[in-house]
XYZ file of C-alpha atoms in Angstrom:
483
model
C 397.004 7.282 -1.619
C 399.429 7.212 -4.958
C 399.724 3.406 -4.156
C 395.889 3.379 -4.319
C 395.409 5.982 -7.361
C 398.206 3.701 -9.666
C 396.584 0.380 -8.911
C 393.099 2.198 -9.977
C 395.136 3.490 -13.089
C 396.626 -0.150 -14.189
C 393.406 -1.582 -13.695
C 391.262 0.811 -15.965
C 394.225 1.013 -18.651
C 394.918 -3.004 -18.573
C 390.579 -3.026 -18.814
C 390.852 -0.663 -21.478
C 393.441 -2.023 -23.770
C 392.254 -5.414 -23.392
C 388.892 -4.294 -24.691
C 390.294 -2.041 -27.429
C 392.903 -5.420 -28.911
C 389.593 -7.575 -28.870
C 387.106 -4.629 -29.467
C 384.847 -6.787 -31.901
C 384.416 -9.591 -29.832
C 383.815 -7.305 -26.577
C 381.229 -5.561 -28.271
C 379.563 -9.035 -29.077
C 379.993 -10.112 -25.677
C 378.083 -6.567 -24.781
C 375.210 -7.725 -26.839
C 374.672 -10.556 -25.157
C 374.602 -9.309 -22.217
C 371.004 -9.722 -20.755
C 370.813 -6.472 -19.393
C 372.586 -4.115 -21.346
C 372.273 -5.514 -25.008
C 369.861 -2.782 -25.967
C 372.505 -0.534 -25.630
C 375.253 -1.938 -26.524
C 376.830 0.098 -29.235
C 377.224 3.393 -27.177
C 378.370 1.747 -23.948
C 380.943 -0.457 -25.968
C 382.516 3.147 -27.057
C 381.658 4.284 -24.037
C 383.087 2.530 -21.184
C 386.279 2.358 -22.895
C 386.522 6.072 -23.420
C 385.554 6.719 -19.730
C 387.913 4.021 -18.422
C 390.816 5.599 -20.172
C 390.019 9.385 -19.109
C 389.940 8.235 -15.730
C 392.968 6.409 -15.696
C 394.332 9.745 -17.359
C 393.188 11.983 -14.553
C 394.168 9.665 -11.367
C 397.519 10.066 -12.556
C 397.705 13.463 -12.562
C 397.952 15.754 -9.384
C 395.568 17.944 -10.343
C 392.824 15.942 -11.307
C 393.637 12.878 -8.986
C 390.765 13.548 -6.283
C 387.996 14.457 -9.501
C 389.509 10.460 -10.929
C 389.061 9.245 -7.260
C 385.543 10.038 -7.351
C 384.402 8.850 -10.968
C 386.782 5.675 -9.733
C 384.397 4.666 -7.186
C 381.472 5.468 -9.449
C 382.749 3.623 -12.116
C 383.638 0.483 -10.038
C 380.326 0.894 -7.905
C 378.517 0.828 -11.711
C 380.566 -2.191 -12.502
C 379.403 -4.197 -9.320
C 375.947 -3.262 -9.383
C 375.813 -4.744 -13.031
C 377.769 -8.113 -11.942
C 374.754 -8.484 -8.732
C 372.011 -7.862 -11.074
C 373.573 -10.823 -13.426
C 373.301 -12.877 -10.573
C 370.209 -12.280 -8.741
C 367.920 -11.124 -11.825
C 369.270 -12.138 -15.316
C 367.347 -15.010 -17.088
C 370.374 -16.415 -17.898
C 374.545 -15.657 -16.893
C 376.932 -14.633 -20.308
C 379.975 -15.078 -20.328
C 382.764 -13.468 -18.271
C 384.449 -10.457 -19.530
C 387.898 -11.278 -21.508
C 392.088 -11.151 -20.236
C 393.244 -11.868 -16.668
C 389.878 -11.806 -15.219
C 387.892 -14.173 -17.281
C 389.669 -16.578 -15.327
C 387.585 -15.569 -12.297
C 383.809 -16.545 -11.999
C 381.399 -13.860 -12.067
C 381.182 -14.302 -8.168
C 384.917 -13.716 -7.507
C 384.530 -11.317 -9.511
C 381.621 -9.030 -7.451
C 384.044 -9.962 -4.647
C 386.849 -8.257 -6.734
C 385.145 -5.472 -7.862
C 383.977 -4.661 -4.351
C 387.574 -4.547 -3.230
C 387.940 -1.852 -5.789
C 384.982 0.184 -4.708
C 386.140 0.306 -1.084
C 390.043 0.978 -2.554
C 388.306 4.006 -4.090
C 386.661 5.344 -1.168
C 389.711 5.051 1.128
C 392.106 6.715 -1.834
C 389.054 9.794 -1.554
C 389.094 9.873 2.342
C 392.791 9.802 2.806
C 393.699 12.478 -0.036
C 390.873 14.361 1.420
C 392.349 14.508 4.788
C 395.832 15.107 3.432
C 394.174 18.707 1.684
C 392.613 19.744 4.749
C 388.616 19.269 3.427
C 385.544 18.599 5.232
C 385.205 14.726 5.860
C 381.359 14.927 5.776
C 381.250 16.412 2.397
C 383.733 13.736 1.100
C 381.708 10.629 2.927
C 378.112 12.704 1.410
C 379.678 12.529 -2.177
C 380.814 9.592 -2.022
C 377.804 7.869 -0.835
C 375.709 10.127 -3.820
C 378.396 9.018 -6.599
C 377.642 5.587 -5.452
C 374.166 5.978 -5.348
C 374.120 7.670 -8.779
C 375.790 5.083 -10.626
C 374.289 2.336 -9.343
C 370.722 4.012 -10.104
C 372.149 3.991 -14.164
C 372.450 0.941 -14.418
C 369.223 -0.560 -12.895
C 367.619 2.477 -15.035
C 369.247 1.272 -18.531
C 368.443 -2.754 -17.219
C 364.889 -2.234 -16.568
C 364.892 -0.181 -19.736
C 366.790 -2.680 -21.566
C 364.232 -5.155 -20.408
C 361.672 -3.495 -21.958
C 362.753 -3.366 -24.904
C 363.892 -6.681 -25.400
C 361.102 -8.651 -23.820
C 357.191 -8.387 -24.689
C 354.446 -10.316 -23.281
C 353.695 -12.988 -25.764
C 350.738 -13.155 -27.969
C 349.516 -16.653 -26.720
C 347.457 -18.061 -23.591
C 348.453 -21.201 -22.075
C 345.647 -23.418 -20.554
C 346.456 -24.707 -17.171
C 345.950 -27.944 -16.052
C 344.302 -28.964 -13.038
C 346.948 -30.444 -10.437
C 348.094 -32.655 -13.367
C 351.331 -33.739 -10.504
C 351.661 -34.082 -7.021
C 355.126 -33.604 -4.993
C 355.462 -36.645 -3.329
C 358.860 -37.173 -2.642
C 362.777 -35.249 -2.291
C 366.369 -36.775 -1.559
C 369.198 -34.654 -1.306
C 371.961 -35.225 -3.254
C 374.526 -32.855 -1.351
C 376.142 -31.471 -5.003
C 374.205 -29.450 -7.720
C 375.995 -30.708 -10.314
C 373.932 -34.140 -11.679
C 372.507 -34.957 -15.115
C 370.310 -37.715 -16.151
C 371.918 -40.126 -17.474
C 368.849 -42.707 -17.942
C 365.863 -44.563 -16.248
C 365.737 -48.537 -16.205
C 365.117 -51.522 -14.264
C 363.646 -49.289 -11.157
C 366.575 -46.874 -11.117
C 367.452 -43.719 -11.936
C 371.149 -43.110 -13.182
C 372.742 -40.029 -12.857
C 375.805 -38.595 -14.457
C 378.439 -36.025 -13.060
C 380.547 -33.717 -15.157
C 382.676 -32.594 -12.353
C 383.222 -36.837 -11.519
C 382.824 -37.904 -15.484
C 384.002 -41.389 -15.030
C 381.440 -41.808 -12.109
C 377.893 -43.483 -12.449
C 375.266 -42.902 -9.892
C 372.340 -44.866 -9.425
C 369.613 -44.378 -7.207
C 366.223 -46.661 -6.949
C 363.127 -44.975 -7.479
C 361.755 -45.234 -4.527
C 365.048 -43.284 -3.282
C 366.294 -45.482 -0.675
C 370.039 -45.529 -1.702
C 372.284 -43.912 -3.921
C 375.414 -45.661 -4.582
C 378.590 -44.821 -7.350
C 380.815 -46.676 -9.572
C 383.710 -45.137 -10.672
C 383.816 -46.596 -14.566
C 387.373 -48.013 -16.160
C 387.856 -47.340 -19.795
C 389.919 -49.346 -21.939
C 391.439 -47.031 -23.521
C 391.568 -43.297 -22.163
C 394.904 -41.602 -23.399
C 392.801 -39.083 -25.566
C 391.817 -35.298 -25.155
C 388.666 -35.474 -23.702
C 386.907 -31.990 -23.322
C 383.168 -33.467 -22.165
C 382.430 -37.032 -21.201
C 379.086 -37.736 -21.082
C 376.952 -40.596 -19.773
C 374.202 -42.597 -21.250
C 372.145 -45.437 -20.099
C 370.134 -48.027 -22.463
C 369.605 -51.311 -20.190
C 371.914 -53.273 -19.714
C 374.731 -51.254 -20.563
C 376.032 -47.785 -19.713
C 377.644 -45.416 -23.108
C 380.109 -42.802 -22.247
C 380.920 -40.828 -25.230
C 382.798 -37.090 -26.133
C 382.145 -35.642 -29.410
C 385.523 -34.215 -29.866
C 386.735 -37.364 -29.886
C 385.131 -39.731 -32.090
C 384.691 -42.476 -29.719
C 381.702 -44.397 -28.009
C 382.245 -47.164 -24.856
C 379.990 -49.442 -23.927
C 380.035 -51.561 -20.521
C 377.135 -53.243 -19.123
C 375.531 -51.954 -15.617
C 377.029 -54.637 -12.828
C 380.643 -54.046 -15.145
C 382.934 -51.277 -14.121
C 384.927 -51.735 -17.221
C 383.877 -49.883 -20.614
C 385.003 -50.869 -23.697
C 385.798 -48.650 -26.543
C 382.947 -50.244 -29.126
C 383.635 -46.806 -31.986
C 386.644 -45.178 -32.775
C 386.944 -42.539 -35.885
C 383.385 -42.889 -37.131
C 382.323 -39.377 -36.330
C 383.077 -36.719 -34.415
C 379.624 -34.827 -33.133
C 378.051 -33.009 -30.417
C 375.136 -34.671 -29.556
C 374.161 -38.253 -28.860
C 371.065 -40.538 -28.070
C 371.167 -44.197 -27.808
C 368.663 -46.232 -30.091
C 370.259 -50.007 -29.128
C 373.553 -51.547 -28.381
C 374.724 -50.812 -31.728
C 373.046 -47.944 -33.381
C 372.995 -44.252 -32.209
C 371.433 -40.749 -33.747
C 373.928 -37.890 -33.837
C 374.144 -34.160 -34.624
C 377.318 -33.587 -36.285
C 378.872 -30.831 -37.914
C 379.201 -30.867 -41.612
C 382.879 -30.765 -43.302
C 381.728 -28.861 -46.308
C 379.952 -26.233 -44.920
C 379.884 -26.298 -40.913
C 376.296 -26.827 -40.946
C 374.832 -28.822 -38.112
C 372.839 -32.022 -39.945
C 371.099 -35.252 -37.851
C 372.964 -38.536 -38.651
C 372.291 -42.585 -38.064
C 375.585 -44.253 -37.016
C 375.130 -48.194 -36.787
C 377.997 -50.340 -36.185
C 376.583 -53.051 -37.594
C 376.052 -51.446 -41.020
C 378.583 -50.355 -44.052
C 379.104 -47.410 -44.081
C 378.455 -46.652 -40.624
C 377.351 -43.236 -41.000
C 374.877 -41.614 -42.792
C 373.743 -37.693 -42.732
C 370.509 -36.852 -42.926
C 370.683 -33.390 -43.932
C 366.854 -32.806 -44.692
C 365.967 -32.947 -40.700
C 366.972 -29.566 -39.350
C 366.156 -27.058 -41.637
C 368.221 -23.837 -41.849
C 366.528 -20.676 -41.474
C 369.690 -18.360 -40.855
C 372.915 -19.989 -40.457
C 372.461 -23.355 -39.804
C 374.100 -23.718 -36.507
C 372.764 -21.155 -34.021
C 369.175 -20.997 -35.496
C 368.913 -25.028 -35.806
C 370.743 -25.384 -32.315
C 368.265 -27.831 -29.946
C 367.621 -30.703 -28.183
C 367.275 -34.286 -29.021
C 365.852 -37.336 -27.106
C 364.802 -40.606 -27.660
C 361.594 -41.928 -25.741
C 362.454 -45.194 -23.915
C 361.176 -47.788 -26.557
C 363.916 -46.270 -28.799
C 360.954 -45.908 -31.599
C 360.992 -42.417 -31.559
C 363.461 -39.787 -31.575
C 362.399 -35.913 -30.922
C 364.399 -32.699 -32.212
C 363.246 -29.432 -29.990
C 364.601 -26.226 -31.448
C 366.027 -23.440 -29.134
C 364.897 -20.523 -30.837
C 362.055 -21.490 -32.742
C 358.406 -23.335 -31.382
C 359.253 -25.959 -33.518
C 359.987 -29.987 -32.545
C 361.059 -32.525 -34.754
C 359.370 -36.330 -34.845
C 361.011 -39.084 -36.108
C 361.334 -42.699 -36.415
C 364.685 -44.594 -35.341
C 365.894 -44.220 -38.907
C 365.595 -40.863 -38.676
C 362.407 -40.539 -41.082
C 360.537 -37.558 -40.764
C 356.728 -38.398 -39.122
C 355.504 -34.969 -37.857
C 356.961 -31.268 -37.727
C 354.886 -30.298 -34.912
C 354.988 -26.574 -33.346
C 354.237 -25.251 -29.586
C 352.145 -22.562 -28.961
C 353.786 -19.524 -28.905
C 354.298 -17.935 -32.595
C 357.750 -17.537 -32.908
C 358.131 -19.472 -36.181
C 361.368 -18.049 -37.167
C 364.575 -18.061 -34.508
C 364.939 -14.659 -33.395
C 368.598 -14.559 -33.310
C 371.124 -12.446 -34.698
C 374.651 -13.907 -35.658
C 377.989 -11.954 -36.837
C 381.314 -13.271 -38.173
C 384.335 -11.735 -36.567
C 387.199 -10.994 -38.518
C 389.251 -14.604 -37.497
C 386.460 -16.950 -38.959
C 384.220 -17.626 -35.669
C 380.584 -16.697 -35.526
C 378.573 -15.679 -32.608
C 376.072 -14.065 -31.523
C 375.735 -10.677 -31.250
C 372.525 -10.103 -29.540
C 370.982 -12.005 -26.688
C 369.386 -15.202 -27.985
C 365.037 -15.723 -27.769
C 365.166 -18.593 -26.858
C 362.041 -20.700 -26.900
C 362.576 -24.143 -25.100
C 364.855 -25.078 -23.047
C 364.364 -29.112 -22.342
C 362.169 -31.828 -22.831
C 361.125 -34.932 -21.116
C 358.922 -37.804 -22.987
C 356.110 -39.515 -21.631
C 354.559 -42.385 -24.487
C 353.172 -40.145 -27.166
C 352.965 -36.800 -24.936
C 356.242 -34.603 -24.911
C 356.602 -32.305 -21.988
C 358.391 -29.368 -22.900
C 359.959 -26.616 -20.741
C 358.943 -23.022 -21.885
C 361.519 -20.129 -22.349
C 358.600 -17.585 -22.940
C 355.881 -16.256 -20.995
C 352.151 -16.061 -22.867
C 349.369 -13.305 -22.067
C 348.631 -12.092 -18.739
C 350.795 -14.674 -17.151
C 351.861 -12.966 -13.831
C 355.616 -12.277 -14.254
C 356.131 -13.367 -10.651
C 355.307 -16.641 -11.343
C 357.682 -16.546 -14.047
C 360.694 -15.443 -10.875
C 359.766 -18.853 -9.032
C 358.856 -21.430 -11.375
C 359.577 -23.414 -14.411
C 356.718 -23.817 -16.905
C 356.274 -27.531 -18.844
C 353.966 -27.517 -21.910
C 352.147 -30.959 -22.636
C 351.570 -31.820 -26.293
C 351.194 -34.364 -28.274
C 353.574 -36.322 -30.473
C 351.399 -37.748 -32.857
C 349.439 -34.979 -33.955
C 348.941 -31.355 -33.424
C 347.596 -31.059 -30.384
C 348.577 -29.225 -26.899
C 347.136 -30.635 -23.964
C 347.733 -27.648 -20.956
C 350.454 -26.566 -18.917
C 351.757 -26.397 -15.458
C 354.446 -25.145 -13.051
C 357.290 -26.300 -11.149
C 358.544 -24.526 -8.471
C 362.136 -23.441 -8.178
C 364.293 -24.614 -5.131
C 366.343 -22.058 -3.224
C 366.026 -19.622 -5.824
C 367.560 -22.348 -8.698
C 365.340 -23.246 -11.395
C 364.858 -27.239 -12.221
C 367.732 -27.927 -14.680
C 366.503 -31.313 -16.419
C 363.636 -34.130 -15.984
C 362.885 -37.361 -16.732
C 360.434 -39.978 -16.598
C 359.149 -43.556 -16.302
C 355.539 -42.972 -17.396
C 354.203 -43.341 -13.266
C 356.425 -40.680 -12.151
C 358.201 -37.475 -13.283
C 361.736 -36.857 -11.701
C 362.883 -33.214 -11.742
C 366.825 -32.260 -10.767
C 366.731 -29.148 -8.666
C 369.413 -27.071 -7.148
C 370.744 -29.980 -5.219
C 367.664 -32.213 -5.178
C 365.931 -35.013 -7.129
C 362.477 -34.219 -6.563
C 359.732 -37.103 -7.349
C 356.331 -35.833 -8.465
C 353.379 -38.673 -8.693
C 351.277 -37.806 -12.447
C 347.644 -38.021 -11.847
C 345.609 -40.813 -13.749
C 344.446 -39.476 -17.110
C 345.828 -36.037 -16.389
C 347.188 -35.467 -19.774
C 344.037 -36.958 -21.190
């Protein structure tokens, strides 16, 4: 039972300590938490206080059975919050920091569970040694449990409240605008698009980064090529794949490099080196490419052309995204280029805003969903060693994009008026509009698979393709349906 009691004691003072040594950047982490963040200055005091009384009183004689108790409350409270991140957050934060941010957040409800039964076995067996009632112990238990857990789905759903409103905007639903027509498993969850061409769909891995999959689109066979780079002794952090018929890219912006090998070639050569570092990429043609990059002078994210075949290389375009708070967080987004490389589109996270352009980068429309939030609803703090986060959870607005000619389809963060919130649970909802005018053209849903919302689509104009859980699921677009 001491055995039990100390390891409860290390573990609340080691929890403790590491939050106090990092308190800033735990409270930050707090306030991004999707269920708590409404009240996350008290509980950021709060747990830490409570975490080190307990680990006060379960080393004390007196006082050990009273810390056994708020032990198993405390751990019970920590394990309901880790299941409702799971099963019912709209998105999962990061893990919490020291020795057990190593561990995912479901190793770590495994953890914590260990903990909470620890707990109850310290209470039964130093209730036993004084000679109490068992029943009363196993009935006090069960209420502490019961109590705590019942706080935090209180403060969540609270929290929830607070945080999200129904939006002041009605979609207009389209009329069966796709049919499901066909599904091929692809055993791993784990795929990205990587590009359409030639009657195949390529598909990129980040767990297998030097591996291209290809799969035809009728979905007969899926075959990989493991990809040979010419040069590779550099600290890649992200390879990513790209595909522009005939040839493959593979590119990580923390390394300012770009390979190029053509589709029947294994072998990529390196075709940039030390033109620019950046963090995204789209391909316009064999030799010219539209970045976001980071700015040296002031951090700011900016759009830039990089063409090989031009001197300089490079050049910023530092009109396109247009700050609003910080110019990272609130112009974070998206960017794509529709197949025909004549048109590259900019979606904004956190604000209904998406950005048209020509392949030099020219500005043709600014163009704005429905909903009405027109400036990013974020909220961004500097800690004291120079980084910036957030320190709220972030509104975001979209959350991907596919084109389709002159129609972008864009996946909706928010839900409008009297949408049923159920839907909302089981679905992903794609906004049609226009990219050549103002205009939006109706919505529709796509139904999550085993409880996993789609994670990216793509498509070749006949067909949309939609990655799901472990699935790429084909869905035939009706004639005219976007008319």
């Amino acid at each position: 039972m001491k055995i039990v009691s100390i390891l409860l004691a290390l573990l609340f003072m080691y929890a403790a300590a590491n939050k106090l040594l990092d308190f800033e950047n735990f409270q930050v982490q707090l306030a991004q938490s999707p269920l708590l963040s409404a009240y996350a200055g008290i509980i950021s005091y709060g747990i830490i206080t409570i975490e080190l009384i307990v680990a006060v009183m379960l080393c004390l004689n007196e006082s050990r059975q009273v810390g056994l108790y708020a032990s198993l409350g405390l751990m019970s409270a920590f394990t309901i919050y880790i299941y409702l991140i799971l099963n019912y957050s709209d998105f999962i934060p990061c893990s919490c920091g020291g020795i057990l941010e190593k561990l995912g957040w479901t190793e770590h409800l495994i953890f914590n569970i260990c903990f909470v039964v620890l707990s109850a076995l310290g209470i039964f067996v130093l209730v036993r040694k004084n000679k109490g009632k068992t029943w009363n112990a196993i009935l006090l238990s069960i209420s502490t449990v019961i109590v705590s857990c019942l706080v935090v789905i209180i403060m969540f759903i609270s929290s929830e409240n607070i945080i999200k409103k129904e939006n002041n905007f009605t979609r207009r639903f389209l009329q069966h605008p796709i049919f499901d027509d066909k599904t091929v498993n692809l055993s791993v969850n784990s795929y990205y698009f990587a590009g359409i061409a030639d009657g195949n769909i390529y598909l990129g891995n980040p767990t297998t980064p030097l591996f291209l999959a290809k799969i035809d689109t009728g979905f007969q066979k899926l075959t990989r090529v493991k990809i040979t780079l010419d040069k590779k002794n550099y600290p890649f952090r992200n390879i990513q794949l790209q595909v522009k018929s005939p040839y493959y890219y593979l590119f990580d912006g923390n390394v300012p490099i770009i390979y190029r090998g053509k589709l029947n070639d294994s072998l990529a050569h390196t075709i940039s080196y030390g033109d620019a570092f950046f963090n995204q990429l789209s391909v316009l043609d064999s030799g010219k490419f539209v970045l976001r990059v980071q700015k040296r002078s002031d951090k700011q994210y900016s759009m830039a052309s990089l063409d090989l075949n031009r001197n300089p290389k490079l050049e910023l375009k530092p009109t396109v995204l247009e700050k609003q708070i910080d110019g990272v967080f609130d112009v974070d987004g998206i960017l794509g280029v529709e197949a025909g490389a004549e048109k590259v589109v900019y979606t904004y996270y956190y604000r209904n805003e998406y950005i048209v352009m020509d392949s030099n980068l020219n500005i043709r429309h600014r163009l704005n969903t429905i909903d009405t939030t027109k400036t990013a609803n974020i909220s961004v703090t500097k800690l004291s060693d120079g980084r910036k986060k957030m320190n709220a959870p972030s509104f975001s607005v979209n959350k991907g994009f596919a084109l389709l000619g002159d129609l972008i389809l864009n996946r909706s963060n928010l839900k409008g008026k009297h949408e049923p919130a159920g839907s909302w649970k089981t679905s992903s909802i794609i906004d049609v509009y226009r990219t050549d005018e103002q205009r939006y053209i109706g919505s529709f849903y796509i139904r999550n698979k085993n409880g996993k919302a789609m994670s990216a689509m793509i498509s070749d104009g006949i067909y949309l393709y939609v990655l799901v859980d472990n699935e790429l699921q084909r869905y035939r677009i009706r004639k005219d349906a976007f008319k």
